[in-house]
Amino acid sequence: MEFPTWTASSNSAVRRHLTPEVFEQLKDTKTARGTTLKDIINSGVVNQDSSIGVYLGDEESYSAFSALINPIIEGYHQGYKVTDTHPADFDPSHLDAPNPDADAKYIISTRIRVARNLKGYGLTPTLTKEERTEVEKKVVGVLEGLGGDLTGKYYPLTGMDDATAQQLIDDHFLFKKGDRFLEAAGINREWPEGRGIFRNDNKTFLVWINEEDQLRIISMQKGGDMGAVFSRLATAVNELSDKLGFQYSSNLGYLSSCPTNLGTGMRASVHIRIPNASAHADFKKICDDNQIQARGIHGEHSESAGGVYDISNKRRLGQSEVQCVQDMHKGVVKLIELEKSLERQSVCRDHQAVHLLESSKVTCT
């Protein structure tokens, strides 16, 4: 293996941290599952516009390639050291997040997801076809045993008919074959074998099986009842954890093929209409102060449409699941308060303008 050739414009984390010294230290390293340095960095080498550029093949990779991976982790999860202990708390009774928009004027929907991978298997870049199918079978077995509002049906991607696929697309539930970054990491192998979607009957709970991670577990609903969304998610995640077990490290939390998803692996978000607050000079400061991030509703780097933003927690590692949602809730409350204040100011200005207009009228005889 030779040291990678980087383009002048490449500024990925793997380029910054893969020094010649680290390369020499790791170039002949191989995990028990056969993961090599070349495997881990291939996506970043092939796609030099990557922001991170690494995908890990198994649990052992985090220790075997720590000379490269640890600086990447600490650079992305700023303020966290890999020697710290990651807290875990998925108990809904510990969450204090009453609906901040009971009149449904601002919050359109709430969505919380976590990434998880089963114990005893490789991460998605190294899963064999047989292992992927085995993971699918085990997970579906647990999901089909869930009751209450989690009762639902599994839709395997293999052999899916056009009508079912179209319905899942219309519902915005169907995931597609991974992009070029996942392709170069080996995550798309044998597509679509061993992959599918579990959806509850109420369309408020989803599980993507063998996408970027073995599991993407998602709870969602209209409006701003974050507690209900979190509680539904916790019930499912805790049941899956009890029955199957997840890959977990006391320092790194739940393990994922991508280091950005370490810790809770959680993204808690709302779609919220805040045209005035988002245009205010303090918008970014409020987001930064409350550890939340804002983006358009069509994904990272997308623009807002009509003042509607996707607001989510920023921290995943070093924060428990409860703390992640608490961060998001606190930030959303502040943004709604600002939006309401700016609306009142706008009404006052309108009234003053009308008053001035009325008082300036001249009657002609």
C-alpha positions as semicolon CSV with decimal commas, in nm:
position;residue;x (nm);y (nm);z (nm)
1;M;0,000;0,000;0,000
2;E;0,130;0,342;-0,096
3;F;0,064;0,675;0,074
4;P;-0,247;0,835;-0,085
5;T;-0,222;1,113;-0,341
6;W;-0,442;1,405;-0,240
7;T;-0,584;1,678;-0,459
8;A;-0,505;2,040;-0,372
9;S;-0,869;2,105;-0,277
10;S;-0,906;1,804;-0,047
11;N;-0,956;1,904;0,316
12;S;-1,104;1,590;0,470
13;A;-1,036;1,477;0,825
14;V;-0,854;1,170;0,695
15;R;-0,619;1,385;0,487
16;R;-0,543;1,612;0,783
17;H;-0,471;1,329;1,025
18;L;-0,313;1,061;0,805
19;T;0,043;1,188;0,831
20;P;0,332;0,990;0,678
21;E;0,424;0,879;1,031
22;V;0,073;0,750;1,108
23;F;0,061;0,584;0,767
24;E;0,385;0,392;0,832
25;Q;0,254;0,286;1,173
26;L;-0,077;0,149;1,038
27;K;-0,021;0,043;0,676
28;D;0,027;-0,327;0,760
29;T;-0,235;-0,346;1,037
30;K;-0,524;-0,588;0,990
31;T;-0,814;-0,675;1,222
32;A;-0,940;-1,028;1,284
33;R;-1,214;-0,966;1,026
34;G;-0,954;-0,852;0,775
35;T;-1,011;-0,476;0,784
36;T;-0,704;-0,283;0,667
37;L;-0,604;0,082;0,657
38;K;-0,676;0,082;0,283
39;D;-1,033;-0,034;0,352
40;I;-1,093;0,234;0,615
41;I;-0,968;0,530;0,411
42;N;-1,082;0,418;0,063
43;S;-1,399;0,631;0,061
44;G;-1,199;0,944;0,142
45;V;-0,931;0,864;-0,115
46;V;-1,184;0,794;-0,393
47;N;-1,406;1,089;-0,293
48;Q;-1,165;1,366;-0,211
49;D;-1,445;1,611;-0,139
50;S;-1,531;1,406;0,172
51;S;-1,557;1,592;0,501
52;I;-1,452;1,292;0,715
53;G;-1,337;1,022;0,471
54;V;-1,324;0,710;0,689
55;Y;-1,560;0,416;0,746
56;L;-1,466;0,148;0,996
57;G;-1,522;-0,219;0,924
58;D;-1,558;-0,363;1,272
59;E;-1,539;-0,295;1,644
60;E;-1,168;-0,382;1,657
61;S;-1,089;-0,112;1,400
62;Y;-1,145;0,158;1,662
63;S;-0,852;0,029;1,869
64;A;-0,634;-0,112;1,590
65;F;-0,637;0,216;1,394
66;S;-0,669;0,451;1,693
67;A;-0,363;0,655;1,589
68;L;-0,573;0,781;1,294
69;I;-0,927;0,749;1,426
70;N;-0,892;0,911;1,771
71;P;-0,784;1,253;1,639
72;I;-1,070;1,240;1,387
73;I;-1,319;1,162;1,667
74;E;-1,192;1,442;1,891
75;G;-1,186;1,687;1,601
76;Y;-1,547;1,619;1,506
77;H;-1,693;1,577;1,857
78;Q;-1,527;1,891;1,988
79;G;-1,471;1,905;2,363
80;Y;-1,479;1,527;2,402
81;K;-1,169;1,317;2,469
82;V;-1,163;0,950;2,374
83;T;-1,052;0,874;2,731
84;D;-1,375;1,028;2,867
85;T;-1,671;0,811;2,969
86;H;-1,981;0,838;2,753
87;P;-2,309;0,853;2,953
88;A;-2,619;0,659;2,847
89;D;-2,978;0,733;2,950
90;F;-3,276;0,626;2,740
91;D;-3,534;0,660;3,019
92;P;-3,830;0,876;2,904
93;S;-3,916;0,961;3,266
94;H;-3,590;1,158;3,288
95;L;-3,684;1,386;2,997
96;D;-3,842;1,724;3,074
97;A;-3,970;1,835;2,735
98;P;-4,332;1,952;2,734
99;N;-4,469;2,048;2,393
100;P;-4,337;2,404;2,333
101;D;-4,598;2,465;2,063
102;A;-4,929;2,321;2,185
103;D;-5,122;2,533;1,930
104;A;-4,916;2,383;1,643
105;K;-4,838;2,727;1,503
106;Y;-4,463;2,680;1,456
107;I;-4,353;2,315;1,482
108;I;-4,460;2,109;1,182
109;S;-4,317;1,773;1,289
110;T;-4,075;1,603;1,527
111;R;-3,836;1,319;1,437
112;I;-3,576;1,134;1,646
113;R;-3,352;0,860;1,513
114;V;-3,062;0,651;1,642
115;A;-2,802;0,435;1,467
116;R;-2,726;0,091;1,613
117;N;-2,524;-0,220;1,520
118;L;-2,559;-0,570;1,667
119;K;-2,300;-0,736;1,887
120;G;-2,105;-1,020;1,731
121;Y;-2,105;-0,886;1,376
122;G;-1,886;-0,659;1,168
123;L;-1,997;-0,309;1,087
124;T;-2,168;-0,263;0,751
125;P;-1,854;-0,230;0,532
126;T;-1,746;-0,587;0,617
127;L;-2,079;-0,769;0,651
128;T;-2,098;-1,074;0,428
129;K;-2,420;-1,152;0,240
130;E;-2,493;-1,431;0,487
131;E;-2,432;-1,210;0,792
132;R;-2,646;-0,931;0,651
133;T;-2,934;-1,172;0,596
134;E;-2,887;-1,312;0,948
135;V;-2,900;-0,961;1,098
136;E;-3,215;-0,889;0,897
137;K;-3,383;-1,209;1,020
138;K;-3,299;-1,146;1,386
139;V;-3,412;-0,784;1,384
140;V;-3,736;-0,854;1,198
141;G;-3,813;-1,132;1,445
142;V;-3,801;-0,884;1,734
143;L;-3,984;-0,606;1,549
144;E;-4,272;-0,830;1,446
145;G;-4,320;-0,917;1,813
146;L;-4,369;-0,555;1,917
147;G;-4,721;-0,460;2,017
148;G;-4,925;-0,148;2,086
149;D;-4,857;0,146;1,860
150;L;-4,536;-0,024;1,738
151;T;-4,733;-0,300;1,565
152;G;-4,644;-0,301;1,197
153;K;-4,507;-0,482;0,894
154;Y;-4,167;-0,549;0,739
155;Y;-4,104;-0,461;0,373
156;P;-3,791;-0,630;0,230
157;L;-3,629;-0,440;-0,056
158;T;-3,556;-0,763;-0,243
159;G;-3,855;-0,846;-0,460
160;M;-4,051;-0,535;-0,360
161;D;-4,331;-0,466;-0,610
162;D;-4,369;-0,127;-0,778
163;A;-4,691;-0,033;-0,594
164;T;-4,538;-0,095;-0,251
165;A;-4,221;0,091;-0,345
166;Q;-4,423;0,388;-0,472
167;Q;-4,629;0,401;-0,152
168;L;-4,313;0,402;0,060
169;I;-4,166;0,675;-0,160
170;D;-4,485;0,880;-0,127
171;D;-4,462;0,842;0,252
172;H;-4,092;0,945;0,239
173;F;-3,997;0,615;0,404
174;L;-3,802;0,430;0,133
175;F;-3,423;0,453;0,143
176;K;-3,219;0,418;-0,173
177;K;-2,888;0,256;-0,255
178;G;-2,608;0,444;-0,080
179;D;-2,425;0,731;-0,245
180;R;-2,071;0,725;-0,386
181;F;-1,923;0,769;-0,038
182;L;-2,094;0,452;0,092
183;E;-2,020;0,272;-0,235
184;A;-1,647;0,330;-0,195
185;A;-1,668;0,211;0,166
186;G;-1,814;-0,124;0,053
187;I;-2,152;-0,066;0,221
188;N;-2,355;-0,116;-0,099
189;R;-2,235;-0,469;-0,171
190;E;-2,501;-0,722;-0,285
191;W;-2,765;-0,446;-0,298
192;P;-3,053;-0,485;-0,212
193;E;-3,007;-0,828;-0,042
194;G;-3,073;-0,833;0,332
195;R;-3,215;-0,481;0,342
196;G;-3,560;-0,348;0,414
197;I;-3,796;-0,125;0,612
198;F;-4,017;-0,199;0,910
199;R;-4,306;0,046;0,946
200;N;-4,572;0,059;1,215
201;D;-4,938;0,082;1,117
202;N;-4,964;0,444;1,240
203;K;-4,667;0,551;1,024
204;T;-4,492;0,701;1,329
205;F;-4,215;0,441;1,367
206;L;-3,961;0,309;1,116
207;V;-3,656;0,086;1,117
208;W;-3,418;0,085;0,823
209;I;-3,227;-0,244;0,817
210;N;-2,874;-0,261;0,672
211;E;-2,855;0,087;0,528
212;E;-2,545;0,288;0,639
213;D;-2,566;0,112;0,976
214;Q;-2,734;-0,220;1,050
215;L;-3,018;-0,029;1,215
216;R;-3,157;0,320;1,181
217;I;-3,443;0,334;1,431
218;I;-3,679;0,629;1,379
219;S;-3,975;0,773;1,570
220;M;-4,174;1,068;1,434
221;Q;-4,508;1,245;1,432
222;K;-4,675;1,572;1,342
223;G;-4,641;1,859;1,591
224;G;-4,405;1,923;1,880
225;D;-4,473;1,648;2,135
226;M;-4,108;1,550;2,177
227;G;-4,182;1,342;2,484
228;A;-4,418;1,112;2,294
229;V;-4,172;1,071;2,007
230;F;-3,885;0,995;2,248
231;S;-4,092;0,751;2,453
232;R;-4,197;0,551;2,146
233;L;-3,837;0,534;2,029
234;A;-3,709;0,432;2,374
235;T;-3,958;0,145;2,396
236;A;-3,840;-0,001;2,065
237;V;-3,467;0,060;2,117
238;N;-3,468;-0,087;2,467
239;E;-3,655;-0,397;2,347
240;L;-3,408;-0,450;2,062
241;S;-3,117;-0,396;2,299
242;D;-3,252;-0,648;2,551
243;K;-3,316;-0,913;2,286
244;L;-3,017;-0,865;2,054
245;G;-2,751;-0,643;2,216
246;F;-2,567;-0,356;2,050
247;Q;-2,198;-0,280;1,997
248;Y;-2,100;-0,040;2,274
249;S;-1,785;0,113;2,422
250;S;-1,771;0,293;2,757
251;N;-1,559;0,565;2,593
252;L;-1,718;0,590;2,247
253;G;-2,077;0,490;2,318
254;Y;-2,266;0,299;2,047
255;L;-2,035;0,210;1,761
256;S;-2,100;0,299;1,399
257;S;-1,913;0,264;1,071
258;C;-1,885;0,644;1,059
259;P;-1,723;0,821;1,358
260;T;-1,971;1,108;1,335
261;N;-2,245;0,874;1,464
262;L;-2,064;0,759;1,778
263;G;-2,205;0,813;2,126
264;T;-2,583;0,816;2,118
265;G;-2,596;0,787;1,740
266;M;-2,892;1,020;1,781
267;R;-3,034;1,299;1,569
268;A;-3,334;1,467;1,735
269;S;-3,500;1,725;1,513
270;V;-3,806;1,934;1,438
271;H;-3,927;2,103;1,122
272;I;-4,023;2,449;1,241
273;R;-4,160;2,764;1,077
274;I;-3,960;3,064;1,208
275;P;-3,929;3,322;0,924
276;N;-3,861;3,615;1,159
277;A;-3,628;3,444;1,406
278;S;-3,419;3,288;1,128
279;A;-3,362;3,634;0,976
280;H;-3,262;3,789;1,310
281;A;-2,899;3,872;1,389
282;D;-2,909;3,649;1,700
283;F;-3,026;3,336;1,517
284;K;-2,687;3,170;1,485
285;K;-2,589;3,270;1,838
286;I;-2,903;3,113;1,985
287;C;-2,830;2,793;1,792
288;D;-2,466;2,784;1,905
289;D;-2,547;2,870;2,267
290;N;-2,801;2,587;2,286
291;Q;-2,595;2,326;2,100
292;I;-2,838;2,297;1,809
293;Q;-2,788;2,328;1,435
294;A;-3,016;2,463;1,164
295;R;-3,043;2,353;0,803
296;G;-3,300;2,336;0,525
297;I;-3,561;2,063;0,542
298;H;-3,417;1,878;0,242
299;G;-3,096;1,775;0,414
300;E;-2,750;1,900;0,493
301;H;-2,644;2,210;0,297
302;S;-3,000;2,269;0,169
303;E;-3,162;2,611;0,196
304;S;-3,473;2,699;0,394
305;A;-3,803;2,732;0,210
306;G;-4,059;2,977;0,346
307;G;-3,876;3,022;0,672
308;V;-3,905;2,650;0,758
309;Y;-3,593;2,499;0,912
310;D;-3,476;2,162;1,035
311;I;-3,343;2,218;1,389
312;S;-3,150;1,935;1,555
313;N;-2,911;1,857;1,841
314;K;-2,544;1,915;1,764
315;R;-2,380;1,687;2,022
316;R;-2,394;1,305;2,015
317;L;-2,082;1,187;2,197
318;G;-2,050;1,274;2,567
319;Q;-2,424;1,339;2,595
320;S;-2,692;1,085;2,690
321;E;-2,999;1,027;2,475
322;V;-3,208;1,229;2,721
323;Q;-2,956;1,515;2,710
324;C;-2,959;1,522;2,328
325;V;-3,335;1,573;2,319
326;Q;-3,315;1,818;2,609
327;D;-3,066;2,027;2,409
328;M;-3,297;2,032;2,109
329;H;-3,603;2,116;2,321
330;K;-3,427;2,403;2,500
331;G;-3,306;2,553;2,172
332;V;-3,648;2,524;2,007
333;V;-3,813;2,697;2,305
334;K;-3,569;2,990;2,267
335;L;-3,635;3,016;1,893
336;I;-4,014;3,016;1,941
337;E;-3,980;3,285;2,209
338;L;-3,779;3,498;1,965
339;E;-4,027;3,438;1,683
340;K;-4,320;3,543;1,904
341;S;-4,135;3,855;2,020
342;L;-4,058;3,959;1,663
343;E;-4,419;3,897;1,560
344;R;-4,540;4,128;1,839
345;Q;-4,292;4,396;1,732
346;S;-4,413;4,366;1,375
347;V;-4,777;4,410;1,484
348;C;-4,683;4,718;1,688
349;R;-4,503;4,869;1,393
350;D;-4,803;4,804;1,170
351;H;-5,037;4,971;1,421
352;Q;-4,806;5,271;1,449
353;A;-4,789;5,302;1,072
354;V;-5,168;5,296;1,046
355;H;-5,197;5,558;1,322
356;L;-4,948;5,788;1,150
357;L;-5,129;5,743;0,821
358;E;-5,466;5,827;0,978
359;S;-5,333;6,134;1,160
360;S;-5,173;6,271;0,842
361;K;-5,495;6,269;0,643
362;V;-5,619;6,616;0,530
363;T;-5,989;6,678;0,472
364;C;-6,064;6,890;0,160
365;T;-6,382;7,095;0,133
